[in-house]
């Protein structure tokens, strides 16, 4: 855990992400190499997690859909 002392919820989003990553990506057997694991994690994040997977915190939209919604509305953070 990377939270600060006395701040148990400080790292909740990261913990949730890694839990999801382990559940949805990690195969039953070990990866063939470290490079294969890196490629699988990169592919999971860039192809599935950010573009397709629905997120409850984003009103069950993918991050890609959520960003497009704000760009259509002309929202500038």
PDB file of N, CA, C and O in Angstrom:
ATOM      1  N   UNK A   1       0.830  -1.180   0.000  1.00  0.00           N
ATOM      2  CA  UNK A   1       0.000   0.000   0.000  1.00  0.00           C
ATOM      3  C   UNK A   1       0.875   1.243   0.000  1.00  0.00           C
ATOM      4  O   UNK A   1       1.956   1.255   0.573  1.00  0.00           O
ATOM      5  N   UNK A   2       0.394   2.277  -0.646  1.00  0.00           N
ATOM      6  CA  UNK A   2       1.176   3.498  -0.743  1.00  0.00           C
ATOM      7  C   UNK A   2       0.517   4.655  -0.007  1.00  0.00           C
ATOM      8  O   UNK A   2       0.871   5.799  -0.206  1.00  0.00           O
ATOM      9  N   UNK A   3      -0.439   4.376   0.853  1.00  0.00           N
ATOM     10  CA  UNK A   3      -1.120   5.457   1.558  1.00  0.00           C
ATOM     11  C   UNK A   3      -0.242   6.009   2.673  1.00  0.00           C
ATOM     12  O   UNK A   3       0.658   5.340   3.170  1.00  0.00           O
ATOM     13  N   UNK A   4      -0.529   7.233   3.053  1.00  0.00           N
ATOM     14  CA  UNK A   4       0.201   7.868   4.142  1.00  0.00           C
ATOM     15  C   UNK A   4      -0.292   7.322   5.469  1.00  0.00           C
ATOM     16  O   UNK A   4      -1.422   6.857   5.571  1.00  0.00           O
ATOM     17  N   UNK A   5       0.527   7.382   6.494  1.00  0.00           N
ATOM     18  CA  UNK A   5       0.090   6.916   7.814  1.00  0.00           C
ATOM     19  C   UNK A   5      -1.145   7.691   8.272  1.00  0.00           C
ATOM     20  O   UNK A   5      -1.213   8.912   8.145  1.00  0.00           O
ATOM     21  N   UNK A   6      -2.125   6.975   8.773  1.00  0.00           N
ATOM     22  CA  UNK A   6      -3.347   7.592   9.261  1.00  0.00           C
ATOM     23  C   UNK A   6      -4.345   7.958   8.178  1.00  0.00           C
ATOM     24  O   UNK A   6      -5.358   8.573   8.447  1.00  0.00           O
ATOM     25  N   UNK A   7      -4.077   7.614   6.927  1.00  0.00           N
ATOM     26  CA  UNK A   7      -4.959   7.939   5.806  1.00  0.00           C
ATOM     27  C   UNK A   7      -5.322   6.648   5.069  1.00  0.00           C
ATOM     28  O   UNK A   7      -4.796   6.365   3.996  1.00  0.00           O
ATOM     29  N   UNK A   8      -6.214   5.826   5.603  1.00  0.00           N
ATOM     30  CA  UNK A   8      -6.488   4.518   5.012  1.00  0.00           C
ATOM     31  C   UNK A   8      -7.124   4.567   3.628  1.00  0.00           C
ATOM     32  O   UNK A   8      -6.974   3.633   2.850  1.00  0.00           O
ATOM     33  N   UNK A   9      -7.816   5.646   3.284  1.00  0.00           N
ATOM     34  CA  UNK A   9      -8.478   5.723   1.972  1.00  0.00           C
ATOM     35  C   UNK A   9      -7.644   6.472   0.946  1.00  0.00           C
ATOM     36  O   UNK A   9      -8.093   6.699  -0.175  1.00  0.00           O
ATOM     37  N   UNK A  10      -6.443   6.863   1.303  1.00  0.00           N
ATOM     38  CA  UNK A  10      -5.592   7.667   0.440  1.00  0.00           C
ATOM     39  C   UNK A  10      -5.299   6.989  -0.887  1.00  0.00           C
ATOM     40  O   UNK A  10      -5.129   7.628  -1.898  1.00  0.00           O
ATOM     41  N   UNK A  11      -5.240   5.683  -0.892  1.00  0.00           N
ATOM     42  CA  UNK A  11      -4.834   4.934  -2.068  1.00  0.00           C
ATOM     43  C   UNK A  11      -5.949   4.021  -2.585  1.00  0.00           C
ATOM     44  O   UNK A  11      -5.692   3.059  -3.292  1.00  0.00           O
ATOM     45  N   UNK A  12      -7.186   4.322  -2.264  1.00  0.00           N
ATOM     46  CA  UNK A  12      -8.298   3.432  -2.594  1.00  0.00           C
ATOM     47  C   UNK A  12      -8.455   3.221  -4.088  1.00  0.00           C
ATOM     48  O   UNK A  12      -8.717   2.095  -4.536  1.00  0.00           O
ATOM     49  N   UNK A  13      -8.292   4.265  -4.895  1.00  0.00           N
ATOM     50  CA  UNK A  13      -8.468   4.116  -6.346  1.00  0.00           C
ATOM     51  C   UNK A  13      -7.391   3.219  -6.951  1.00  0.00           C
ATOM     52  O   UNK A  13      -7.680   2.387  -7.799  1.00  0.00           O
ATOM     53  N   UNK A  14      -6.151   3.389  -6.511  1.00  0.00           N
ATOM     54  CA  UNK A  14      -5.070   2.544  -7.019  1.00  0.00           C
ATOM     55  C   UNK A  14      -5.277   1.094  -6.600  1.00  0.00           C
ATOM     56  O   UNK A  14      -5.082   0.181  -7.408  1.00  0.00           O
ATOM     57  N   UNK A  15      -5.672   0.884  -5.356  1.00  0.00           N
ATOM     58  CA  UNK A  15      -5.931  -0.477  -4.879  1.00  0.00           C
ATOM     59  C   UNK A  15      -7.053  -1.121  -5.682  1.00  0.00           C
ATOM     60  O   UNK A  15      -6.987  -2.292  -6.042  1.00  0.00           O
ATOM     61  N   UNK A  16      -8.092  -0.349  -5.982  1.00  0.00           N
ATOM     62  CA  UNK A  16      -9.216  -0.861  -6.770  1.00  0.00           C
ATOM     63  C   UNK A  16      -8.761  -1.230  -8.179  1.00  0.00           C
ATOM     64  O   UNK A  16      -9.129  -2.279  -8.713  1.00  0.00           O
ATOM     65  N   UNK A  17      -7.947  -0.370  -8.797  1.00  0.00           N
ATOM     66  CA  UNK A  17      -7.449  -0.656 -10.140  1.00  0.00           C
ATOM     67  C   UNK A  17      -6.633  -1.941 -10.173  1.00  0.00           C
ATOM     68  O   UNK A  17      -6.830  -2.797 -11.023  1.00  0.00           O
ATOM     69  N   UNK A  18      -5.693  -2.086  -9.229  1.00  0.00           N
ATOM     70  CA  UNK A  18      -4.844  -3.275  -9.232  1.00  0.00           C
ATOM     71  C   UNK A  18      -5.637  -4.537  -8.937  1.00  0.00           C
ATOM     72  O   UNK A  18      -5.333  -5.600  -9.477  1.00  0.00           O
ATOM     73  N   UNK A  19      -6.663  -4.430  -8.122  1.00  0.00           N
ATOM     74  CA  UNK A  19      -7.539  -5.568  -7.869  1.00  0.00           C
ATOM     75  C   UNK A  19      -8.244  -5.990  -9.154  1.00  0.00           C
ATOM     76  O   UNK A  19      -8.313  -7.177  -9.486  1.00  0.00           O
ATOM     77  N   UNK A  20      -8.759  -5.000  -9.890  1.00  0.00           N
ATOM     78  CA  UNK A  20      -9.428  -5.281 -11.161  1.00  0.00           C
ATOM     79  C   UNK A  20      -8.449  -5.859 -12.175  1.00  0.00           C
ATOM     80  O   UNK A  20      -8.771  -6.812 -12.883  1.00  0.00           O
ATOM     81  N   UNK A  21      -7.262  -5.292 -12.234  1.00  0.00           N
ATOM     82  CA  UNK A  21      -6.230  -5.784 -13.155  1.00  0.00           C
ATOM     83  C   UNK A  21      -5.924  -7.252 -12.887  1.00  0.00           C
ATOM     84  O   UNK A  21      -5.910  -8.071 -13.810  1.00  0.00           O
ATOM     85  N   UNK A  22      -5.717  -7.587 -11.632  1.00  0.00           N
ATOM     86  CA  UNK A  22      -5.417  -8.978 -11.276  1.00  0.00           C
ATOM     87  C   UNK A  22      -6.571  -9.911 -11.620  1.00  0.00           C
ATOM     88  O   UNK A  22      -6.361 -11.020 -12.106  1.00  0.00           O
ATOM     89  N   UNK A  23      -7.780  -9.453 -11.384  1.00  0.00           N
ATOM     90  CA  UNK A  23      -8.960 -10.288 -11.630  1.00  0.00           C
ATOM     91  C   UNK A  23      -9.201 -10.506 -13.121  1.00  0.00           C
ATOM     92  O   UNK A  23      -9.506 -11.614 -13.561  1.00  0.00           O
ATOM     93  N   UNK A  24      -9.057  -9.455 -13.933  1.00  0.00           N
ATOM     94  CA  UNK A  24      -9.428  -9.523 -15.343  1.00  0.00           C
ATOM     95  C   UNK A  24      -8.283  -9.886 -16.283  1.00  0.00           C
ATOM     96  O   UNK A  24      -8.524 -10.369 -17.375  1.00  0.00           O
ATOM     97  N   UNK A  25      -7.045  -9.655 -15.885  1.00  0.00           N
ATOM     98  CA  UNK A  25      -5.934  -9.864 -16.813  1.00  0.00           C
ATOM     99  C   UNK A  25      -5.057 -11.052 -16.486  1.00  0.00           C
ATOM    100  O   UNK A  25      -4.733 -11.838 -17.363  1.00  0.00           O
ATOM    101  N   UNK A  26      -4.644 -11.167 -15.266  1.00  0.00           N
ATOM    102  CA  UNK A  26      -3.616 -12.150 -14.912  1.00  0.00           C
ATOM    103  C   UNK A  26      -4.097 -13.561 -15.220  1.00  0.00           C
ATOM    104  O   UNK A  26      -5.134 -13.993 -14.732  1.00  0.00           O
ATOM    105  N   UNK A  27      -3.337 -14.272 -16.047  1.00  0.00           N
ATOM    106  CA  UNK A  27      -3.729 -15.639 -16.418  1.00  0.00           C
ATOM    107  C   UNK A  27      -3.489 -16.625 -15.272  1.00  0.00           C
ATOM    108  O   UNK A  27      -2.849 -16.295 -14.280  1.00  0.00           O
ATOM    109  N   UNK A  28      -4.004 -17.818 -15.447  1.00  0.00           N
ATOM    110  CA  UNK A  28      -3.825 -18.858 -14.430  1.00  0.00           C
ATOM    111  C   UNK A  28      -2.379 -19.322 -14.330  1.00  0.00           C
ATOM    112  O   UNK A  28      -1.948 -19.821 -13.305  1.00  0.00           O
ATOM    113  N   UNK A  29      -1.640 -19.169 -15.407  1.00  0.00           N
ATOM    114  CA  UNK A  29      -0.228 -19.564 -15.386  1.00  0.00           C
ATOM    115  C   UNK A  29       0.640 -18.315 -15.516  1.00  0.00           C
ATOM    116  O   UNK A  29       0.161 -17.239 -15.847  1.00  0.00           O
ATOM    117  N   UNK A  30       1.917 -18.468 -15.276  1.00  0.00           N
ATOM    118  CA  UNK A  30       2.855 -17.350 -15.326  1.00  0.00           C
ATOM    119  C   UNK A  30       3.069 -16.890 -16.766  1.00  0.00           C
ATOM    120  O   UNK A  30       2.903 -17.656 -17.720  1.00  0.00           O
ATOM    121  N   UNK A  31       3.438 -15.621 -16.919  1.00  0.00           N
ATOM    122  CA  UNK A  31       3.786 -15.107 -18.237  1.00  0.00           C
ATOM    123  C   UNK A  31       5.098 -15.724 -18.684  1.00  0.00           C
ATOM    124  O   UNK A  31       5.941 -16.101 -17.870  1.00  0.00           O
ATOM    125  N   UNK A  32       5.303 -15.802 -19.991  1.00  0.00           N
ATOM    126  CA  UNK A  32       6.520 -16.411 -20.536  1.00  0.00           C
ATOM    127  C   UNK A  32       7.757 -15.590 -20.194  1.00  0.00           C
ATOM    128  O   UNK A  32       8.836 -16.138 -20.005  1.00  0.00           O
ATOM    129  N   UNK A  33       7.602 -14.264 -20.119  1.00  0.00           N
ATOM    130  CA  UNK A  33       8.733 -13.395 -19.801  1.00  0.00           C
ATOM    131  C   UNK A  33       8.212 -12.097 -19.203  1.00  0.00           C
ATOM    132  O   UNK A  33       7.016 -11.814 -19.228  1.00  0.00           O
ATOM    133  N   UNK A  34       9.128 -11.300 -18.696  1.00  0.00           N
ATOM    134  CA  UNK A  34       8.755 -10.000 -18.141  1.00  0.00           C
ATOM    135  C   UNK A  34       8.216  -9.091 -19.243  1.00  0.00           C
ATOM    136  O   UNK A  34       7.275  -8.342 -19.035  1.00  0.00           O
ATOM    137  N   UNK A  35       8.818  -9.176 -20.426  1.00  0.00           N
ATOM    138  CA  UNK A  35       8.340  -8.371 -21.554  1.00  0.00           C
ATOM    139  C   UNK A  35       6.919  -8.768 -21.965  1.00  0.00           C
ATOM    140  O   UNK A  35       6.111  -7.912 -22.324  1.00  0.00           O
ATOM    141  N   UNK A  36       6.608 -10.050 -21.903  1.00  0.00           N
ATOM    142  CA  UNK A  36       5.256 -10.508 -22.223  1.00  0.00           C
ATOM    143  C   UNK A  36       4.257  -9.961 -21.212  1.00  0.00           C
ATOM    144  O   UNK A  36       3.147  -9.545 -21.575  1.00  0.00           O
ATOM    145  N   UNK A  37       4.647  -9.915 -19.944  1.00  0.00           N
ATOM    146  CA  UNK A  37       3.769  -9.359 -18.908  1.00  0.00           C
ATOM    147  C   UNK A  37       3.571  -7.864 -19.122  1.00  0.00           C
ATOM    148  O   UNK A  37       2.450  -7.365 -19.027  1.00  0.00           O
ATOM    149  N   UNK A  38       4.646  -7.143 -19.427  1.00  0.00           N
ATOM    150  CA  UNK A  38       4.534  -5.697 -19.687  1.00  0.00           C
ATOM    151  C   UNK A  38       3.615  -5.423 -20.871  1.00  0.00           C
ATOM    152  O   UNK A  38       2.781  -4.518 -20.819  1.00  0.00           O
ATOM    153  N   UNK A  39       3.768  -6.176 -21.926  1.00  0.00           N
ATOM    154  CA  UNK A  39       2.939  -5.996 -23.115  1.00  0.00           C
ATOM    155  C   UNK A  39       1.472  -6.294 -22.800  1.00  0.00           C
ATOM    156  O   UNK A  39       0.580  -5.565 -23.237  1.00  0.00           O
ATOM    157  N   UNK A  40       1.218  -7.331 -22.027  1.00  0.00           N
ATOM    158  CA  UNK A  40      -0.157  -7.683 -21.671  1.00  0.00           C
ATOM    159  C   UNK A  40      -0.800  -6.596 -20.816  1.00  0.00           C
ATOM    160  O   UNK A  40      -1.960  -6.228 -21.031  1.00  0.00           O
ATOM    161  N   UNK A  41      -0.057  -6.030 -19.862  1.00  0.00           N
ATOM    162  CA  UNK A  41      -0.592  -4.963 -19.017  1.00  0.00           C
ATOM    163  C   UNK A  41      -0.840  -3.707 -19.849  1.00  0.00           C
ATOM    164  O   UNK A  41      -1.884  -3.066 -19.734  1.00  0.00           O
ATOM    165  N   UNK A  42       0.108  -3.354 -20.717  1.00  0.00           N
ATOM    166  CA  UNK A  42      -0.065  -2.184 -21.582  1.00  0.00           C
ATOM    167  C   UNK A  42      -1.295  -2.354 -22.472  1.00  0.00           C
ATOM    168  O   UNK A  42      -2.114  -1.447 -22.592  1.00  0.00           O
ATOM    169  N   UNK A  43      -1.427  -3.510 -23.070  1.00  0.00           N
ATOM    170  CA  UNK A  43      -2.564  -3.782 -23.948  1.00  0.00           C
ATOM    171  C   UNK A  43      -3.886  -3.725 -23.171  1.00  0.00           C
ATOM    172  O   UNK A  43      -4.866  -3.159 -23.646  1.00  0.00           O
ATOM    173  N   UNK A  44      -3.906  -4.278 -21.962  1.00  0.00           N
ATOM    174  CA  UNK A  44      -5.107  -4.255 -21.133  1.00  0.00           C
ATOM    175  C   UNK A  44      -5.522  -2.812 -20.829  1.00  0.00           C
ATOM    176  O   UNK A  44      -6.686  -2.445 -20.981  1.00  0.00           O
ATOM    177  N   UNK A  45      -4.570  -1.994 -20.412  1.00  0.00           N
ATOM    178  CA  UNK A  45      -4.890  -0.615 -20.026  1.00  0.00           C
ATOM    179  C   UNK A  45      -5.291   0.215 -21.237  1.00  0.00           C
ATOM    180  O   UNK A  45      -6.326   0.884 -21.235  1.00  0.00           O
ATOM    181  N   UNK A  46      -4.496   0.193 -22.288  1.00  0.00           N
ATOM    182  CA  UNK A  46      -4.735   1.063 -23.440  1.00  0.00           C
ATOM    183  C   UNK A  46      -5.879   0.594 -24.337  1.00  0.00           C
ATOM    184  O   UNK A  46      -6.579   1.412 -24.909  1.00  0.00           O
ATOM    185  N   UNK A  47      -6.071  -0.696 -24.468  1.00  0.00           N
ATOM    186  CA  UNK A  47      -7.102  -1.202 -25.373  1.00  0.00           C
ATOM    187  C   UNK A  47      -8.426  -1.452 -24.680  1.00  0.00           C
ATOM    188  O   UNK A  47      -9.474  -1.058 -25.185  1.00  0.00           O
ATOM    189  N   UNK A  48      -8.405  -2.079 -23.537  1.00  0.00           N
ATOM    190  CA  UNK A  48      -9.655  -2.472 -22.890  1.00  0.00           C
ATOM    191  C   UNK A  48     -10.072  -1.515 -21.768  1.00  0.00           C
ATOM    192  O   UNK A  48     -11.161  -0.956 -21.794  1.00  0.00           O
ATOM    193  N   UNK A  49      -9.203  -1.299 -20.789  1.00  0.00           N
ATOM    194  CA  UNK A  49      -9.583  -0.556 -19.593  1.00  0.00           C
ATOM    195  C   UNK A  49      -9.963   0.890 -19.908  1.00  0.00           C
ATOM    196  O   UNK A  49     -10.947   1.406 -19.407  1.00  0.00           O
ATOM    197  N   UNK A  50      -9.194   1.584 -20.728  1.00  0.00           N
ATOM    198  CA  UNK A  50      -9.457   2.989 -21.024  1.00  0.00           C
ATOM    199  C   UNK A  50     -10.477   3.212 -22.125  1.00  0.00           C
ATOM    200  O   UNK A  50     -11.050   4.288 -22.212  1.00  0.00           O
ATOM    201  N   UNK A  51     -10.700   2.251 -22.993  1.00  0.00           N
ATOM    202  CA  UNK A  51     -11.556   2.493 -24.147  1.00  0.00           C
ATOM    203  C   UNK A  51     -12.880   1.745 -24.127  1.00  0.00           C
ATOM    204  O   UNK A  51     -13.861   2.211 -24.695  1.00  0.00           O
ATOM    205  N   UNK A  52     -12.929   0.584 -23.504  1.00  0.00           N
ATOM    206  CA  UNK A  52     -14.116  -0.267 -23.600  1.00  0.00           C
ATOM    207  C   UNK A  52     -14.790  -0.503 -22.251  1.00  0.00           C
ATOM    208  O   UNK A  52     -16.010  -0.424 -22.153  1.00  0.00           O
ATOM    209  N   UNK A  53     -14.005  -0.788 -21.215  1.00  0.00           N
ATOM    210  CA  UNK A  53     -14.562  -1.210 -19.929  1.00  0.00           C
ATOM    211  C   UNK A  53     -15.397  -0.105 -19.288  1.00  0.00           C
ATOM    212  O   UNK A  53     -14.981   1.035 -19.190  1.00  0.00           O
ATOM    213  N   UNK A  54     -16.612  -0.461 -18.848  1.00  0.00           N
ATOM    214  CA  UNK A  54     -17.493   0.487 -18.182  1.00  0.00           C
ATOM    215  C   UNK A  54     -17.025   0.705 -16.741  1.00  0.00           C
ATOM    216  O   UNK A  54     -16.637  -0.237 -16.064  1.00  0.00           O
ATOM    217  N   UNK A  55     -17.071   1.947 -16.276  1.00  0.00           N
ATOM    218  CA  UNK A  55     -16.647   2.302 -14.926  1.00  0.00           C
ATOM    219  C   UNK A  55     -17.831   2.875 -14.158  1.00  0.00           C
ATOM    220  O   UNK A  55     -18.485   3.805 -14.630  1.00  0.00           O
ATOM    221  N   UNK A  56     -18.090   2.339 -12.990  1.00  0.00           N
ATOM    222  CA  UNK A  56     -19.228   2.820 -12.199  1.00  0.00           C
ATOM    223  C   UNK A  56     -19.044   4.275 -11.779  1.00  0.00           C
ATOM    224  O   UNK A  56     -20.010   5.027 -11.693  1.00  0.00           O
ATOM    225  N   UNK A  57     -17.821   4.707 -11.532  1.00  0.00           N
ATOM    226  CA  UNK A  57     -17.570   6.093 -11.129  1.00  0.00           C
ATOM    227  C   UNK A  57     -17.849   7.079 -12.266  1.00  0.00           C
ATOM    228  O   UNK A  57     -17.995   8.268 -12.022  1.00  0.00           O
ATOM    229  N   UNK A  58     -17.929   6.588 -13.496  1.00  0.00           N
ATOM    230  CA  UNK A  58     -18.195   7.447 -14.657  1.00  0.00           C
ATOM    231  C   UNK A  58     -19.601   7.221 -15.184  1.00  0.00           C
ATOM    232  O   UNK A  58     -19.857   7.365 -16.381  1.00  0.00           O
ATOM    233  N   UNK A  59     -20.505   6.856 -14.305  1.00  0.00           N
ATOM    234  CA  UNK A  59     -21.898   6.599 -14.668  1.00  0.00           C
ATOM    235  C   UNK A  59     -22.002   5.486 -15.711  1.00  0.00           C
ATOM    236  O   UNK A  59     -22.756   5.569 -16.670  1.00  0.00           O
ATOM    237  N   UNK A  60     -21.214   4.447 -15.515  1.00  0.00           N
ATOM    238  CA  UNK A  60     -21.181   3.261 -16.372  1.00  0.00           C
ATOM    239  C   UNK A  60     -20.902   3.608 -17.835  1.00  0.00           C
ATOM    240  O   UNK A  60     -21.554   3.126 -18.749  1.00  0.00           O
ATOM    241  N   UNK A  61     -19.897   4.447 -18.019  1.00  0.00           N
ATOM    242  CA  UNK A  61     -19.359   4.758 -19.336  1.00  0.00           C
ATOM    243  C   UNK A  61     -17.888   4.382 -19.322  1.00  0.00           C
ATOM    244  O   UNK A  61     -17.264   4.311 -18.269  1.00  0.00           O
ATOM    245  N   UNK A  62     -17.320   4.177 -20.499  1.00  0.00           N
ATOM    246  CA  UNK A  62     -15.880   3.968 -20.562  1.00  0.00           C
ATOM    247  C   UNK A  62     -15.203   5.335 -20.436  1.00  0.00           C
ATOM    248  O   UNK A  62     -15.815   6.359 -20.735  1.00  0.00           O
ATOM    249  N   UNK A  63     -13.944   5.378 -19.994  1.00  0.00           N
ATOM    250  CA  UNK A  63     -13.249   6.662 -19.925  1.00  0.00           C
ATOM    251  C   UNK A  63     -13.216   7.370 -21.283  1.00  0.00           C
ATOM    252  O   UNK A  63     -13.322   8.592 -21.358  1.00  0.00           O
ATOM    253  N   UNK A  64     -13.102   6.603 -22.352  1.00  0.00           N
ATOM    254  CA  UNK A  64     -13.099   7.172 -23.701  1.00  0.00           C
ATOM    255  C   UNK A  64     -14.435   7.861 -23.993  1.00  0.00           C
ATOM    256  O   UNK A  64     -14.466   8.996 -24.479  1.00  0.00           O
ATOM    257  N   UNK A  65     -15.543   7.193 -23.684  1.00  0.00           N
ATOM    258  CA  UNK A  65     -16.872   7.788 -23.890  1.00  0.00           C
ATOM    259  C   UNK A  65     -17.048   9.026 -23.015  1.00  0.00           C
ATOM    260  O   UNK A  65     -17.606  10.037 -23.452  1.00  0.00           O
ATOM    261  N   UNK A  66     -16.588   8.960 -21.791  1.00  0.00           N
ATOM    262  CA  UNK A  66     -16.719  10.066 -20.851  1.00  0.00           C
ATOM    263  C   UNK A  66     -15.973  11.308 -21.353  1.00  0.00           C
ATOM    264  O   UNK A  66     -16.494  12.422 -21.310  1.00  0.00           O
ATOM    265  N   UNK A  67     -14.751  11.126 -21.848  1.00  0.00           N
ATOM    266  CA  UNK A  67     -13.983  12.243 -22.390  1.00  0.00           C
ATOM    267  C   UNK A  67     -14.640  12.819 -23.639  1.00  0.00           C
ATOM    268  O   UNK A  67     -14.674  14.039 -23.819  1.00  0.00           O
ATOM    269  N   UNK A  68     -15.161  11.960 -24.493  1.00  0.00           N
ATOM    270  CA  UNK A  68     -15.833  12.443 -25.703  1.00  0.00           C
ATOM    271  C   UNK A  68     -17.070  13.258 -25.354  1.00  0.00           C
ATOM    272  O   UNK A  68     -17.383  14.240 -26.020  1.00  0.00           O
ATOM    273  N   UNK A  69     -17.784  12.854 -24.302  1.00  0.00           N
ATOM    274  CA  UNK A  69     -18.962  13.593 -23.861  1.00  0.00           C
ATOM    275  C   UNK A  69     -18.573  15.022 -23.474  1.00  0.00           C
ATOM    276  O   UNK A  69     -19.243  15.978 -23.857  1.00  0.00           O
ATOM    277  N   UNK A  70     -17.486  15.179 -22.736  1.00  0.00           N
ATOM    278  CA  UNK A  70     -17.055  16.512 -22.326  1.00  0.00           C
ATOM    279  C   UNK A  70     -16.506  17.318 -23.497  1.00  0.00           C
ATOM    280  O   UNK A  70     -16.691  18.528 -23.553  1.00  0.00           O
ATOM    281  N   UNK A  71     -15.854  16.673 -24.446  1.00  0.00           N
ATOM    282  CA  UNK A  71     -15.336  17.431 -25.591  1.00  0.00           C
ATOM    283  C   UNK A  71     -16.482  17.925 -26.471  1.00  0.00           C
ATOM    284  O   UNK A  71     -16.398  19.016 -27.048  1.00  0.00           O
ATOM    285  N   UNK A  72     -17.571  17.146 -26.576  1.00  0.00           N
ATOM    286  CA  UNK A  72     -18.743  17.592 -27.333  1.00  0.00           C
ATOM    287  C   UNK A  72     -19.406  18.797 -26.670  1.00  0.00           C
ATOM    288  O   UNK A  72     -19.950  19.672 -27.324  1.00  0.00           O
ATOM    289  N   UNK A  73     -19.364  18.830 -25.339  1.00  0.00           N
ATOM    290  CA  UNK A  73     -19.983  19.921 -24.598  1.00  0.00           C
ATOM    291  C   UNK A  73     -19.087  21.149 -24.513  1.00  0.00           C
ATOM    292  O   UNK A  73     -19.505  22.187 -24.024  1.00  0.00           O
ATOM    293  N   UNK A  74     -17.843  21.016 -24.976  1.00  0.00           N
ATOM    294  CA  UNK A  74     -16.910  22.133 -24.927  1.00  0.00           C
ATOM    295  C   UNK A  74     -16.329  22.369 -23.544  1.00  0.00           C
ATOM    296  O   UNK A  74     -15.871  23.453 -23.231  1.00  0.00           O
ATOM    297  N   UNK A  75     -16.347  21.356 -22.708  1.00  0.00           N
ATOM    298  CA  UNK A  75     -15.831  21.466 -21.346  1.00  0.00           C
ATOM    299  C   UNK A  75     -14.313  21.534 -21.373  1.00  0.00           C
ATOM    300  O   UNK A  75     -13.656  20.741 -22.012  1.00  0.00           O
ATOM    301  N   UNK A  76     -13.758  22.507 -20.691  1.00  0.00           N
ATOM    302  CA  UNK A  76     -12.302  22.636 -20.554  1.00  0.00           C
ATOM    303  C   UNK A  76     -11.966  22.662 -19.087  1.00  0.00           C
ATOM    304  O   UNK A  76     -12.369  23.588 -18.378  1.00  0.00           O
ATOM    305  N   UNK A  77     -11.239  21.643 -18.588  1.00  0.00           N
ATOM    306  CA  UNK A  77     -10.906  21.624 -17.144  1.00  0.00           C
ATOM    307  C   UNK A  77      -9.922  22.698 -16.775  1.00  0.00           C
ATOM    308  O   UNK A  77      -9.210  23.231 -17.520  1.00  0.00           O
TER     309      UNK A  77
END
